[in-house]
Structures are given as structure tokens and as C-alpha cells.
């Protein structure tokens, strides 16, 4: 079930993020970096496999042959007995899901043994996609509060201190995408990287996803605000890279992404006279689960189609 972020959550988020970041910084200063990263590697190894498996599953279904022996399974954990029995985990999966899990495990072992940048980025992209899927903003005002607060957070911790850069460089986990700057010279063994934190993808991403749902709510069969914010994100990211290249210094990406992702759609809304509609658009804080066909119904539908 997606979790909806309210305005109160959005206001608290930069404070919680700052405490977490400072806590990690102190951990790296006090304790051995080697042991901390060993624990984090194991933790993200498990999370990364599950996230990547969930991400590639819809795409991989296209490659399975029609006669693939697909069996259904159910993982059920309960607590208590009789009338007090409570479900803790109730997860349905099939053989195709197990194949995706096995493929993801190969990437996980590759990451655990080599810490290769490609494996890191595969896990990072999986985390980002799952984050955008599972985190929803309830309205545009909440999105502005969240982005505005993290704008200040990012600028302060990058320009005001060395905390953000120190943690990002010390933290050997797929919480960032890395881009090899010496790829042409060293190929896949490149070791000089530029970094983009997953927060710089997920936070603007959930705002862009909100604007897509707003587009759909207008029932005009256009995705104007989605495309505008998407182009704005690309522009902001390009500007970040350009400034970083000019000044040779780490840049807070949200410094450029936030004005672009909020400003561009707002200008479009002003031009179209839809500012009121944009800020009055509201999503339920308890989103309804989208009904999905059961495994049996899906199999039956596939048989009929064949």
C-alpha cells in the first residue's frame, strides 16, 4: 500500500533527515568505518535484491515462453491462534517471481563481492522506482513544503558543513547513483565518480508523479504538467552538472531541482489559469488499494487469449 505524505510529515522530514545525517556522520567518526559498512552492505544486500526483483518482475514476464511451468505459492506468517490469530505476512508469488529473485540475487552477490558501480546503480534505480511508487504526496502544497524544506536542508549540509559530502563518500551502500568520469580511459573498471543521491531522484520524483495524477484528474487527455515538470527536472539536473563542472565543487542538486520542478509547472498553471485547480487538488490520506486480478484469474485470462 502506498504511504501518503501529509503537510505535517513534509514539515518534519528535513528535521528527521538532518538528525539521521548527523547521526551517521558521528557514527563514521566514532566507530570503525569498515564494520559499519559491513553491516550496511548486508542490510542493503537483502533490501536491494527484493527491490530489484519487484522492479524487474513486470518486464521479465514478457520474456517467459507461453509453456513456462508457472506454479503459485503463498508465504503466510500468523500470530496467535483461534479468533485472536493475526496475519503478519501474507504474500502470494509464483515461479516467475522466483526466477526474478534469483537474477536479482546474482546482482546482489556481485555488489557484495565487488561493490561494482553498475551493480550499485541497478540497486539504486530499483530503490528509487520503489520509492516513487510507494510514497505519495496528498496535494501540491505539501509537495512545495517538502521540496522547500529539503532545499534548505541540502544547501545547508553541502555548503555550510562537510557532513553531507563526508557521509556520501564514506557510506558504501547503494544510496546514490555514481557516474564514472574516467569511463573512456578505464572502461568498466573506472574508479573516479560523480555522485547523485537517491533523495535527489525520489523527492522530485514523487512531486512529478503527483502532477501526473493531477493531469489525469483534469480529464483533458493531456499530460502537460507531467511533461513540464519532467523537462524541468532534466534542466535542473543538467544545470547542477554544469555548475559542478565549472566550480569543481560538490553541489546540492536540490538547489537547482526544486526551483525548476516547482517553478516550471507553476508558470504553466498561471498561463492556463489553472493555479486554483492545481492547489485545490487533493488525494486521500488513506489511498484505496487498486483491485488486481488474482493469479488464477490471470492464468485463465491468458488461456482465453491464447
Coordinates of C-alpha atoms in Angstrom, one line a residue:
X1 CA 0.0 0.0 0.0
X2 CA 1.4 3.5 -0.9
X3 CA 2.1 5.8 2.1
X4 CA 0.7 9.3 1.7
X5 CA 2.8 12.2 3.0
X6 CA 0.8 14.9 4.7
X7 CA 1.9 18.5 5.3
X8 CA 2.9 17.7 8.8
X9 CA 5.1 14.8 7.6
X10 CA 6.6 17.1 5.0
X11 CA 7.4 19.8 7.6
X12 CA 9.1 17.2 9.9
X13 CA 11.0 15.5 7.1
X14 CA 14.0 17.9 6.9
X15 CA 14.5 17.8 10.7
X16 CA 14.4 14.0 10.7
X17 CA 16.7 13.8 7.7
X18 CA 19.2 16.2 9.4
X19 CA 19.2 14.1 12.6
X20 CA 19.8 11.0 10.6
X21 CA 22.5 12.5 8.6
X22 CA 24.3 13.9 11.6
X23 CA 23.9 10.6 13.4
X24 CA 25.6 8.8 10.5
X25 CA 28.4 11.3 10.4
X26 CA 29.1 10.8 14.1
X27 CA 29.0 7.0 13.7
X28 CA 31.6 7.2 11.0
X29 CA 33.8 9.5 13.2
X30 CA 33.5 7.4 16.4
X31 CA 33.3 3.8 15.1
X32 CA 35.3 1.9 12.5
X33 CA 34.1 2.7 9.0
X34 CA 34.9 -0.9 7.9
X35 CA 32.5 -2.6 10.4
X36 CA 29.7 0.0 9.8
X37 CA 29.9 -0.6 6.0
X38 CA 30.0 -4.3 6.5
X39 CA 26.6 -4.2 8.4
X40 CA 25.2 -1.7 5.9
X41 CA 26.3 -3.9 3.0
X42 CA 24.5 -6.9 4.4
X43 CA 21.4 -4.8 5.1
X44 CA 21.2 -3.3 1.6
X45 CA 22.2 -6.6 0.0
X46 CA 18.8 -8.1 1.2
X47 CA 16.8 -4.9 0.5
X48 CA 18.4 -4.4 -2.9
X49 CA 17.6 -8.0 -4.0
X50 CA 13.9 -7.6 -3.0
X51 CA 13.6 -4.1 -4.6
X52 CA 15.3 -5.1 -7.8
X53 CA 13.2 -8.3 -8.1
X54 CA 10.0 -6.3 -7.6
X55 CA 11.2 -3.8 -10.2
X56 CA 12.2 -6.2 -13.0
X57 CA 9.3 -8.6 -12.5
X58 CA 6.7 -6.9 -14.8
X59 CA 9.4 -6.5 -17.6
X60 CA 10.7 -10.1 -17.2
X61 CA 7.2 -11.6 -17.6
X62 CA 7.3 -10.7 -21.3
X63 CA 10.3 -13.0 -21.8
X64 CA 8.9 -16.2 -20.4
X65 CA 7.6 -18.6 -23.0
X66 CA 3.9 -19.5 -23.1
X67 CA 4.6 -23.1 -21.9
X68 CA 6.6 -22.0 -18.9
X69 CA 5.6 -24.1 -15.9
X70 CA 4.4 -21.4 -13.6
X71 CA 3.3 -22.6 -10.2
X72 CA 1.6 -20.5 -7.5
X73 CA 3.0 -20.1 -3.9
X74 CA 1.9 -18.3 -0.8
X75 CA 4.0 -17.2 2.2
X76 CA 1.9 -16.9 5.3
X77 CA 3.0 -15.9 8.8
X78 CA 0.4 -15.6 11.5
X79 CA 0.5 -14.7 15.2
X80 CA -1.7 -16.2 17.9
X81 CA -4.5 -18.8 17.4
X82 CA -8.2 -19.1 17.1
X83 CA -10.1 -15.8 17.0
X84 CA -7.0 -13.8 18.0
X85 CA -5.0 -15.1 15.0
X86 CA -3.4 -12.2 13.2
X87 CA -1.7 -12.2 9.8
X88 CA 1.8 -10.8 9.9
X89 CA 2.9 -11.6 6.3
X90 CA 0.6 -12.9 3.5
X91 CA 2.5 -12.8 0.2
X92 CA 1.5 -14.6 -3.0
X93 CA 4.1 -15.2 -5.6
X94 CA 4.8 -17.7 -8.5
X95 CA 7.7 -19.4 -10.2
X96 CA 8.3 -16.3 -12.4
X97 CA 8.8 -14.2 -9.3
X98 CA 11.4 -16.8 -8.0
X99 CA 13.3 -16.5 -11.3
X100 CA 13.4 -12.7 -10.9
X101 CA 14.5 -13.1 -7.3
X102 CA 17.3 -15.5 -8.4
X103 CA 18.5 -13.0 -11.1
X104 CA 18.4 -10.2 -8.6
X105 CA 20.5 -12.3 -6.2
X106 CA 23.2 -12.6 -8.8
X107 CA 23.4 -8.8 -8.9
X108 CA 23.4 -8.8 -5.1
X109 CA 26.3 -11.1 -4.8
X110 CA 28.2 -9.1 -7.5
X111 CA 27.6 -6.0 -5.5
X112 CA 28.6 -7.6 -2.2
X113 CA 31.8 -9.0 -3.5
X114 CA 33.0 -6.3 -5.9
X115 CA 31.0 -3.1 -5.0
X116 CA 30.9 -2.5 -8.7
X117 CA 29.3 0.7 -9.8
X118 CA 26.9 -1.0 -12.3
X119 CA 25.5 -3.2 -9.5
X120 CA 25.3 -0.2 -7.2
X121 CA 23.3 1.7 -9.9
X122 CA 21.0 -1.2 -10.5
X123 CA 20.1 -1.3 -6.8
X124 CA 19.9 2.5 -6.6
X125 CA 17.5 2.7 -9.5
X126 CA 15.4 -0.1 -8.0
X127 CA 15.2 1.8 -4.7
X128 CA 14.3 5.0 -6.5
X129 CA 11.5 3.4 -8.5
X130 CA 10.0 1.7 -5.5
X131 CA 10.3 4.9 -3.5
X132 CA 8.3 6.9 -6.1
X133 CA 5.7 4.0 -6.3
X134 CA 5.2 3.7 -2.6
X135 CA 5.4 7.4 -1.4
X136 CA 2.6 9.7 -2.4
X137 CA 2.0 13.4 -1.7
X138 CA -1.6 14.3 -0.8
X139 CA -1.5 17.7 -2.6
X140 CA 0.7 20.3 -4.3
X141 CA 1.0 22.5 -1.2
X142 CA 2.5 19.5 0.7
X143 CA 4.9 19.0 -2.2
X144 CA 6.0 22.6 -2.0
X145 CA 6.6 22.3 1.8
X146 CA 8.6 19.1 1.3
X147 CA 10.7 20.4 -1.5
X148 CA 11.2 23.8 0.1
X149 CA 12.3 22.2 3.4
X150 CA 14.7 19.9 1.7
X151 CA 16.0 22.7 -0.5
X152 CA 17.2 24.4 2.8
X153 CA 18.4 21.1 4.2
X154 CA 20.5 20.3 1.1
X155 CA 22.1 23.7 0.8
X156 CA 23.0 23.9 4.5
X157 CA 24.6 20.5 4.8
X158 CA 26.5 20.7 1.5
X159 CA 27.7 24.4 1.6
X160 CA 27.6 25.0 5.4
X161 CA 29.4 21.9 6.5
X162 CA 31.3 18.9 5.3
X163 CA 28.8 16.5 6.8
X164 CA 26.9 15.6 3.6
X165 CA 30.0 15.0 1.4
X166 CA 31.8 13.0 4.1
X167 CA 28.8 10.7 4.7
X168 CA 28.2 10.3 1.0
X169 CA 31.9 9.3 0.4
X170 CA 32.1 7.1 3.5
X171 CA 28.7 5.3 3.0
X172 CA 29.4 2.2 0.9
X173 CA 25.8 1.4 0.1
X174 CA 23.5 1.9 -2.9
X175 CA 22.0 5.2 -1.6
X176 CA 23.4 7.1 -4.6
X177 CA 23.9 6.7 -8.3
X178 CA 27.5 7.0 -9.4
X179 CA 28.7 8.2 -12.8
X180 CA 32.3 7.3 -13.8
X181 CA 34.2 10.3 -15.0
X182 CA 37.1 8.2 -16.3
X183 CA 34.9 5.6 -18.2
X184 CA 36.7 6.3 -21.6
X185 CA 40.1 5.7 -20.1
X186 CA 39.4 2.7 -17.8
X187 CA 36.2 1.3 -19.1
X188 CA 34.1 -0.7 -16.7
X189 CA 36.9 -0.6 -14.1
X190 CA 36.5 3.2 -13.7
X191 CA 37.1 4.5 -10.2
X192 CA 36.6 8.3 -10.3
X193 CA 32.9 9.0 -9.8
X194 CA 30.4 11.8 -9.6
X195 CA 27.5 11.1 -7.3
X196 CA 23.8 11.8 -7.3
X197 CA 21.9 10.9 -4.1
X198 CA 18.7 8.9 -4.4
X199 CA 16.9 11.6 -2.5
X200 CA 17.6 13.9 -5.4
X201 CA 15.7 11.4 -7.6
X202 CA 12.9 10.3 -5.3
X203 CA 11.8 13.6 -3.7
X204 CA 11.3 15.4 -7.0
X205 CA 10.0 12.2 -8.5
X206 CA 7.1 11.9 -6.1
X207 CA 6.2 15.6 -6.8
X208 CA 6.3 14.9 -10.6
X209 CA 4.1 11.8 -10.0
X210 CA 1.6 13.9 -8.1
X211 CA 1.4 16.3 -11.1
X212 CA 0.8 13.3 -13.4
X213 CA -2.2 12.3 -11.2
X214 CA -3.3 15.9 -11.3
X215 CA -3.1 15.8 -15.1
X216 CA -5.3 12.7 -15.1
X217 CA -7.8 14.3 -12.7
X218 CA -8.4 17.2 -15.2
X219 CA -9.7 14.6 -17.7
X220 CA -8.3 16.6 -20.7
X221 CA -6.3 13.6 -22.1
X222 CA -3.1 15.6 -21.8
X223 CA -0.1 15.3 -19.5
X224 CA 1.0 18.9 -19.7
X225 CA 2.1 19.3 -16.1
X226 CA 3.9 15.9 -16.0
X227 CA 5.9 16.7 -19.1
X228 CA 6.7 20.2 -18.0
X229 CA 8.0 19.0 -14.6
X230 CA 9.9 16.2 -16.2
X231 CA 11.6 18.6 -18.6
X232 CA 12.2 20.9 -15.6
X233 CA 13.9 18.1 -13.7
X234 CA 16.2 17.3 -16.7
X235 CA 17.0 21.0 -17.0
X236 CA 17.8 21.3 -13.2
X237 CA 20.0 18.2 -13.2
X238 CA 21.9 19.5 -16.3
X239 CA 22.4 22.8 -14.6
X240 CA 23.7 21.0 -11.5
X241 CA 26.3 19.1 -13.5
X242 CA 27.3 22.3 -15.4
X243 CA 27.8 24.3 -12.2
X244 CA 29.7 21.4 -10.6
X245 CA 32.0 21.2 -13.7
X246 CA 32.7 24.9 -13.6
X247 CA 33.4 25.3 -9.9
X248 CA 34.9 21.8 -9.3
X249 CA 32.9 21.5 -6.0
X250 CA 30.1 19.3 -4.8
X251 CA 26.7 20.9 -5.5
X252 CA 23.4 20.4 -3.7
X253 CA 21.3 19.2 -6.5
X254 CA 18.0 20.3 -4.9
X255 CA 19.3 23.9 -5.1
X256 CA 18.6 23.7 -8.8
X257 CA 16.0 21.0 -9.0
X258 CA 13.5 22.5 -6.5
X259 CA 13.1 25.9 -8.3
X260 CA 12.8 24.2 -11.6
X261 CA 10.3 21.4 -10.6
X262 CA 8.1 23.9 -8.8
X263 CA 8.6 27.0 -11.0
X264 CA 8.0 25.5 -14.4
X265 CA 4.6 23.8 -13.7
X266 CA 3.5 26.9 -11.8
X267 CA 4.3 29.1 -14.8
X268 CA 2.3 26.8 -17.0
X269 CA -0.6 26.8 -14.5
X270 CA -0.5 30.7 -14.5
X271 CA -0.6 30.8 -18.3
X272 CA -3.5 28.3 -18.4
X273 CA -5.4 29.9 -15.5
X274 CA -5.4 26.6 -13.5
X275 CA -3.5 27.7 -10.4
X276 CA -6.6 27.3 -8.2
X277 CA -7.3 23.8 -9.6
X278 CA -3.7 22.8 -9.0
X279 CA -3.6 23.8 -5.4
X280 CA -7.1 22.6 -4.6
X281 CA -6.3 19.1 -6.0
X282 CA -6.3 16.7 -3.0
X283 CA -5.7 13.0 -2.6
X284 CA -7.0 10.8 0.2
X285 CA -4.5 10.2 3.0
X286 CA -5.6 6.6 3.1
X287 CA -5.4 5.6 -0.6
X288 CA -7.6 2.8 -1.7
X289 CA -5.9 -0.4 -2.9
X290 CA -6.2 -0.8 -6.6
X291 CA -8.1 -4.1 -7.2
X292 CA -5.9 -6.6 -9.1
X293 CA -6.9 -9.9 -10.6
X294 CA -5.9 -13.0 -8.7
X295 CA -3.2 -15.3 -10.0
X296 CA -5.9 -17.8 -11.0
X297 CA -7.9 -15.1 -12.9
X298 CA -4.7 -14.0 -14.7
X299 CA -3.9 -17.6 -15.8
X300 CA -7.4 -18.1 -17.0
X301 CA -7.3 -14.8 -19.0
X302 CA -4.0 -15.9 -20.6
X303 CA -5.5 -19.2 -21.6
X304 CA -8.5 -17.5 -23.2
X305 CA -6.2 -15.1 -25.1
X306 CA -4.2 -18.0 -26.5

